[in-house]
PDB file of C-alpha atoms in Angstrom:
ATOM      1  CA  MET A   1      55.006  -7.606  81.849  1.00  0.00           C
ATOM      2  CA  ALA A   2      55.466  -6.939  85.539  1.00  0.00           C
ATOM      3  CA  GLU A   3      52.917  -4.689  87.162  1.00  0.00           C
ATOM      4  CA  ARG A   4      54.126  -2.105  89.653  1.00  0.00           C
ATOM      5  CA  ALA A   5      52.604  -0.246  92.566  1.00  0.00           C
ATOM      6  CA  PRO A   6      51.925   3.452  92.135  1.00  0.00           C
ATOM      7  CA  VAL A   7      54.659   5.868  93.101  1.00  0.00           C
ATOM      8  CA  SER A   8      52.601   7.694  95.743  1.00  0.00           C
ATOM      9  CA  THR A   9      51.078   5.606  98.519  1.00  0.00           C
ATOM     10  CA  GLU A  10      48.395   7.985  99.775  1.00  0.00           C
ATOM     11  CA  GLU A  11      45.587   6.807 102.019  1.00  0.00           C
ATOM     12  CA  THR A  12      42.319   6.974 100.092  1.00  0.00           C
ATOM     13  CA  LEU A  13      38.856   5.462 100.159  1.00  0.00           C
ATOM     14  CA  VAL A  14      38.934   4.953  96.393  1.00  0.00           C
ATOM     15  CA  ARG A  15      40.142   1.600  95.106  1.00  0.00           C
ATOM     16  CA  TYR A  16      42.343   1.529  92.047  1.00  0.00           C
ATOM     17  CA  ASP A  17      43.070  -1.286  89.595  1.00  0.00           C
ATOM     18  CA  ASN A  18      46.602  -2.545  89.272  1.00  0.00           C
ATOM     19  CA  PRO A  19      48.799  -0.178  87.234  1.00  0.00           C
ATOM     20  CA  VAL A  20      49.015  -0.857  83.501  1.00  0.00           C
ATOM     21  CA  LEU A  21      51.844   0.108  81.160  1.00  0.00           C
ATOM     22  CA  VAL A  22      50.682   2.615  78.544  1.00  0.00           C
ATOM     23  CA  VAL A  23      51.732   1.557  75.041  1.00  0.00           C
ATOM     24  CA  THR A  24      51.698   3.935  72.101  1.00  0.00           C
ATOM     25  CA  LYS A  25      50.204   2.923  68.732  1.00  0.00           C
ATOM     26  CA  ARG A  26      53.644   2.732  67.127  1.00  0.00           C
ATOM     27  CA  ALA A  27      54.947   0.424  69.831  1.00  0.00           C
ATOM     28  CA  GLU A  28      51.840  -1.776  69.462  1.00  0.00           C
ATOM     29  CA  LYS A  29      52.438  -2.185  65.708  1.00  0.00           C
ATOM     30  CA  VAL A  30      56.056  -3.151  66.233  1.00  0.00           C
ATOM     31  CA  SER A  31      55.254  -5.647  68.981  1.00  0.00           C
ATOM     32  CA  SER A  32      52.278  -7.183  67.114  1.00  0.00           C
ATOM     33  CA  GLY A  33      54.330  -7.560  63.919  1.00  0.00           C
ATOM     34  CA  ILE A  34      57.095  -9.383  65.729  1.00  0.00           C
ATOM     35  CA  ALA A  35      54.974 -11.620  67.887  1.00  0.00           C
ATOM     36  CA  GLY A  36      52.344 -12.249  65.212  1.00  0.00           C
ATOM     37  CA  SER A  37      49.679 -13.030  67.770  1.00  0.00           C
ATOM     38  CA  SER A  38      46.099 -13.246  66.643  1.00  0.00           C
ATOM     39  CA  VAL A  39      44.543 -12.418  70.033  1.00  0.00           C
ATOM     40  CA  GLN A  40      41.900  -9.699  69.716  1.00  0.00           C
ATOM     41  CA  PRO A  41      41.734  -7.186  72.592  1.00  0.00           C
ATOM     42  CA  CYS A  42      38.565  -7.306  74.637  1.00  0.00           C
ATOM     43  CA  VAL A  43      36.244  -4.494  73.512  1.00  0.00           C
ATOM     44  CA  PRO A  44      34.227  -3.116  76.418  1.00  0.00           C
ATOM     45  CA  THR A  45      30.479  -3.029  76.069  1.00  0.00           C
ATOM     46  CA  GLU A  46      28.760   0.322  75.577  1.00  0.00           C
ATOM     47  CA  ALA A  47      27.451   0.457  79.164  1.00  0.00           C
ATOM     48  CA  LYS A  48      30.850  -0.356  80.652  1.00  0.00           C
ATOM     49  CA  LYS A  49      32.508   2.196  78.369  1.00  0.00           C
ATOM     50  CA  GLU A  50      30.025   4.888  79.452  1.00  0.00           C
ATOM     51  CA  THR A  51      30.570   3.997  83.108  1.00  0.00           C
ATOM     52  CA  GLU A  52      34.341   4.233  82.635  1.00  0.00           C
ATOM     53  CA  GLU A  53      33.996   7.632  80.922  1.00  0.00           C
ATOM     54  CA  ILE A  54      31.876   8.960  83.782  1.00  0.00           C
ATOM     55  CA  LEU A  55      34.268   7.526  86.343  1.00  0.00           C
ATOM     56  CA  ASN A  56      37.281   8.988  84.540  1.00  0.00           C
ATOM     57  CA  ALA A  57      35.533  12.373  84.496  1.00  0.00           C
ATOM     58  CA  ILE A  58      34.930  12.211  88.254  1.00  0.00           C
ATOM     59  CA  LEU A  59      38.284  10.734  89.278  1.00  0.00           C
ATOM     60  CA  PRO A  60      40.838  10.887  86.481  1.00  0.00           C
ATOM     61  CA  PRO A  61      43.251   7.952  86.296  1.00  0.00           C
ATOM     62  CA  LYS A  62      46.631   8.319  87.970  1.00  0.00           C
ATOM     63  CA  GLU A  63      49.518   8.499  85.540  1.00  0.00           C
ATOM     64  CA  TRP A  64      53.255   8.528  86.241  1.00  0.00           C
ATOM     65  CA  GLU A  65      56.514   7.796  84.509  1.00  0.00           C
ATOM     66  CA  GLU A  66      58.980   5.256  85.825  1.00  0.00           C
ATOM     67  CA  ASP A  67      62.155   4.105  84.055  1.00  0.00           C
ATOM     68  CA  GLY A  68      61.082   5.859  80.849  1.00  0.00           C
ATOM     69  CA  GLN A  69      57.739   4.038  80.750  1.00  0.00           C
ATOM     70  CA  ILE A  70      54.343   5.615  81.346  1.00  0.00           C
ATOM     71  CA  TRP A  71      52.074   3.839  83.816  1.00  0.00           C
ATOM     72  CA  THR A  72      48.367   4.460  84.407  1.00  0.00           C
ATOM     73  CA  GLN A  73      46.064   3.327  87.179  1.00  0.00           C
ATOM     74  CA  LYS A  74      42.273   3.695  86.948  1.00  0.00           C
ATOM     75  CA  VAL A  75      39.602   3.602  89.628  1.00  0.00           C
ATOM     76  CA  THR A  76      38.055   0.184  89.876  1.00  0.00           C
ATOM     77  CA  ILE A  77      34.341  -0.400  90.255  1.00  0.00           C
ATOM     78  CA  ASN A  78      33.574  -3.498  92.245  1.00  0.00           C
ATOM     79  CA  CYS A  79      29.912  -2.693  92.539  1.00  0.00           C
ATOM     80  CA  GLY A  80      27.332  -0.428  90.957  1.00  0.00           C
ATOM     81  CA  GLU A  81      26.631   1.314  94.260  1.00  0.00           C
ATOM     82  CA  ARG A  82      30.174   2.676  94.371  1.00  0.00           C
ATOM     83  CA  GLY A  83      29.757   4.064  90.864  1.00  0.00           C
ATOM     84  CA  LEU A  84      26.438   5.670  91.813  1.00  0.00           C
ATOM     85  CA  LEU A  85      28.018   7.113  94.947  1.00  0.00           C
ATOM     86  CA  LEU A  86      30.887   8.563  92.922  1.00  0.00           C
ATOM     87  CA  LEU A  87      28.331   9.961  90.476  1.00  0.00           C
ATOM     88  CA  ARG A  88      26.524  11.668  93.365  1.00  0.00           C
ATOM     89  CA  VAL A  89      29.839  13.032  94.632  1.00  0.00           C
ATOM     90  CA  ARG A  90      30.548  14.501  91.193  1.00  0.00           C
ATOM     91  CA  ASP A  91      27.066  16.035  90.958  1.00  0.00           C
ATOM     92  CA  GLU A  92      27.320  17.505  94.463  1.00  0.00           C
ATOM     93  CA  ALA A  93      30.740  18.971  93.637  1.00  0.00           C
ATOM     94  CA  ARG A  94      29.334  20.502  90.449  1.00  0.00           C
ATOM     95  CA  ILE A  95      26.309  21.946  92.302  1.00  0.00           C
ATOM     96  CA  THR A  96      28.588  23.337  95.006  1.00  0.00           C
ATOM     97  CA  MET A  97      30.806  25.019  92.416  1.00  0.00           C
ATOM     98  CA  GLU A  98      27.759  26.515  90.674  1.00  0.00           C
ATOM     99  CA  ALA A  99      26.500  27.817  94.033  1.00  0.00           C
ATOM    100  CA  TYR A 100      29.903  29.365  94.752  1.00  0.00           C
ATOM    101  CA  GLN A 101      29.967  30.963  91.305  1.00  0.00           C
ATOM    102  CA  THR A 102      26.464  32.367  91.783  1.00  0.00           C
ATOM    103  CA  LEU A 103      27.400  33.666  95.220  1.00  0.00           C
ATOM    104  CA  TYR A 104      30.573  35.223  93.820  1.00  0.00           C
ATOM    105  CA  CYS A 105      28.713  36.923  90.959  1.00  0.00           C
ATOM    106  CA  SER A 106      25.986  38.253  93.235  1.00  0.00           C
ATOM    107  CA  SER A 107      28.533  39.534  95.763  1.00  0.00           C
ATOM    108  CA  ILE A 108      30.462  41.281  92.980  1.00  0.00           C
ATOM    109  CA  ALA A 109      27.218  42.865  91.741  1.00  0.00           C
ATOM    110  CA  PHE A 110      26.338  43.915  95.299  1.00  0.00           C
ATOM    111  CA  GLY A 111      29.785  45.453  95.775  1.00  0.00           C
ATOM    112  CA  MET A 112      29.541  47.353  92.506  1.00  0.00           C
ATOM    113  CA  ARG A 113      26.061  48.590  93.407  1.00  0.00           C
ATOM    114  CA  LYS A 114      27.268  49.792  96.815  1.00  0.00           C
ATOM    115  CA  ALA A 115      30.320  51.474  95.259  1.00  0.00           C
ATOM    116  CA  LEU A 116      28.085  53.326  92.796  1.00  0.00           C
ATOM    117  CA  GLN A 117      25.728  54.327  95.596  1.00  0.00           C
ATOM    118  CA  SER A 118      28.618  55.645  97.670  1.00  0.00           C
ATOM    119  CA  GLU A 119      29.931  57.629  94.696  1.00  0.00           C
ATOM    120  CA  GLN A 120      26.453  59.047  94.092  1.00  0.00           C
ATOM    121  CA  GLY A 121      26.084  59.837  97.789  1.00  0.00           C
ATOM    122  CA  LYS A 122      29.520  61.442  97.817  1.00  0.00           C
ATOM    123  CA  SER A 123      28.665  63.734  94.896  1.00  0.00           C
ATOM    124  CA  ASP A 124      25.326  64.613  96.527  1.00  0.00           C
ATOM    125  CA  LEU A 125      27.110  65.490  99.765  1.00  0.00           C
ATOM    126  CA  MET A 126      29.688  67.577  97.897  1.00  0.00           C
ATOM    127  CA  ASP A 127      26.857  69.499  96.195  1.00  0.00           C
ATOM    128  CA  GLN A 128      25.163  70.022  99.549  1.00  0.00           C
ATOM    129  CA  VAL A 129      28.454  71.228 101.108  1.00  0.00           C
ATOM    130  CA  ALA A 130      28.953  73.731  98.274  1.00  0.00           C
ATOM    131  CA  LYS A 131      25.365  74.963  98.654  1.00  0.00           C
ATOM    132  CA  LEU A 132      25.720  75.353 102.427  1.00  0.00           C
ATOM    133  CA  GLU A 133      29.049  77.170 102.067  1.00  0.00           C
ATOM    134  CA  SER A 134      27.538  79.661  99.604  1.00  0.00           C
ATOM    135  CA  GLU A 135      24.576  80.116 101.938  1.00  0.00           C
ATOM    136  CA  ARG A 136      26.962  80.680 104.866  1.00  0.00           C
ATOM    137  CA  SER A 137      28.963  83.300 102.941  1.00  0.00           C
ATOM    138  CA  ALA A 138      25.718  85.060 101.956  1.00  0.00           C
ATOM    139  CA  LEU A 139      24.598  85.082 105.600  1.00  0.00           C
ATOM    140  CA  GLU A 140      27.998  86.383 106.739  1.00  0.00           C
ATOM    141  CA  LYS A 141      27.751  89.171 104.150  1.00  0.00           C
ATOM    142  CA  GLN A 142      24.225  90.002 105.329  1.00  0.00           C
ATOM    143  CA  CYS A 143      25.464  89.992 108.943  1.00  0.00           C
ATOM    144  CA  MET A 144      28.268  92.446 108.085  1.00  0.00           C
ATOM    145  CA  GLU A 145      25.808  94.725 106.260  1.00  0.00           C
ATOM    146  CA  LEU A 146      23.434  94.671 109.233  1.00  0.00           C
ATOM    147  CA  LYS A 147      26.302  95.478 111.638  1.00  0.00           C
ATOM    148  CA  GLN A 148      27.330  98.417 109.459  1.00  0.00           C
ATOM    149  CA  LYS A 149      23.732  99.612 109.263  1.00  0.00           C
ATOM    150  CA  THR A 150      23.379  99.284 113.049  1.00  0.00           C
ATOM    151  CA  GLU A 151      26.589 101.257 113.652  1.00  0.00           C
ATOM    152  CA  GLN A 152      25.437 103.923 111.193  1.00  0.00           C
ATOM    153  CA  LEU A 153      22.035 104.168 112.900  1.00  0.00           C
ATOM    154  CA  GLU A 154      23.683 104.390 116.337  1.00  0.00           C
ATOM    155  CA  ARG A 155      25.994 107.178 115.104  1.00  0.00           C
ATOM    156  CA  ARG A 156      23.042 109.060 113.594  1.00  0.00           C
ATOM    157  CA  ALA A 157      20.998 108.600 116.766  1.00  0.00           C
ATOM    158  CA  ALA A 158      23.955 109.875 118.824  1.00  0.00           C
ATOM    159  CA  GLU A 159      24.336 112.864 116.512  1.00  0.00           C
ATOM    160  CA  LEU A 160      20.602 113.623 116.734  1.00  0.00           C
ATOM    161  CA  ARG A 161      20.688 113.294 120.518  1.00  0.00           C
ATOM    162  CA  ALA A 162      23.731 115.542 120.692  1.00  0.00           C
ATOM    163  CA  ALA A 163      22.029 118.071 118.410  1.00  0.00           C
ATOM    164  CA  GLU A 164      18.827 117.844 120.483  1.00  0.00           C
ATOM    165  CA  GLU A 165      20.764 118.333 123.717  1.00  0.00           C
ATOM    166  CA  LYS A 166      22.633 121.261 122.203  1.00  0.00           C
ATOM    167  CA  ARG A 167      19.373 122.851 121.078  1.00  0.00           C
ATOM    168  CA  HIS A 168      17.804 122.177 124.462  1.00  0.00           C
ATOM    169  CA  GLN A 169      20.846 123.669 126.187  1.00  0.00           C
ATOM    170  CA  GLU A 170      20.687 126.724 123.953  1.00  0.00           C
ATOM    171  CA  GLU A 171      16.996 127.128 124.783  1.00  0.00           C
ATOM    172  CA  LEU A 172      17.736 126.936 128.464  1.00  0.00           C
ATOM    173  CA  ASN A 173      20.560 129.414 128.073  1.00  0.00           C
ATOM    174  CA  TRP A 174      18.326 131.779 126.066  1.00  0.00           C
ATOM    175  CA  LYS A 175      15.525 131.607 128.638  1.00  0.00           C
ATOM    176  CA  ALA A 176      17.954 132.099 131.484  1.00  0.00           C
ATOM    177  CA  SER A 177      19.498 135.110 129.908  1.00  0.00           C
TER     178      SER A 177
END
């Protein structure tokens, strides 16, 4: 089986194993029945299996299809330090996402709180506007009443003055005659 290079040749700091052809269970049965080989596949130890699961969770294997065959390429671990570093990268990414989610939730809550406060403030201001408008109309009415009363008093005072002058004039005319 010839091994092939991955389709995309991106620059990366992560090292990958050589690509491996993915074989389905049905294809394995057919090929093992024909060849009749008695070679047992190497079963990974529990620690290696756990490391591979963690690594696959952090950086999933690359998979692509070429000539009707599915190829996969996994991240290789040459040393334990690289695995620990990748584990730290995964944990930092998870912590960062949790921080972003917390920040998002708190900003949404803050926005909702401010929107409610503005609505409450708006209704309070509308109530205050209505109160001030009714107070203004009452004061305008009172002002009109006072103007009418003033005009009435001025007319009455003018009438009294005219009557007083007339009486005074009549007295002068009576004394002079």
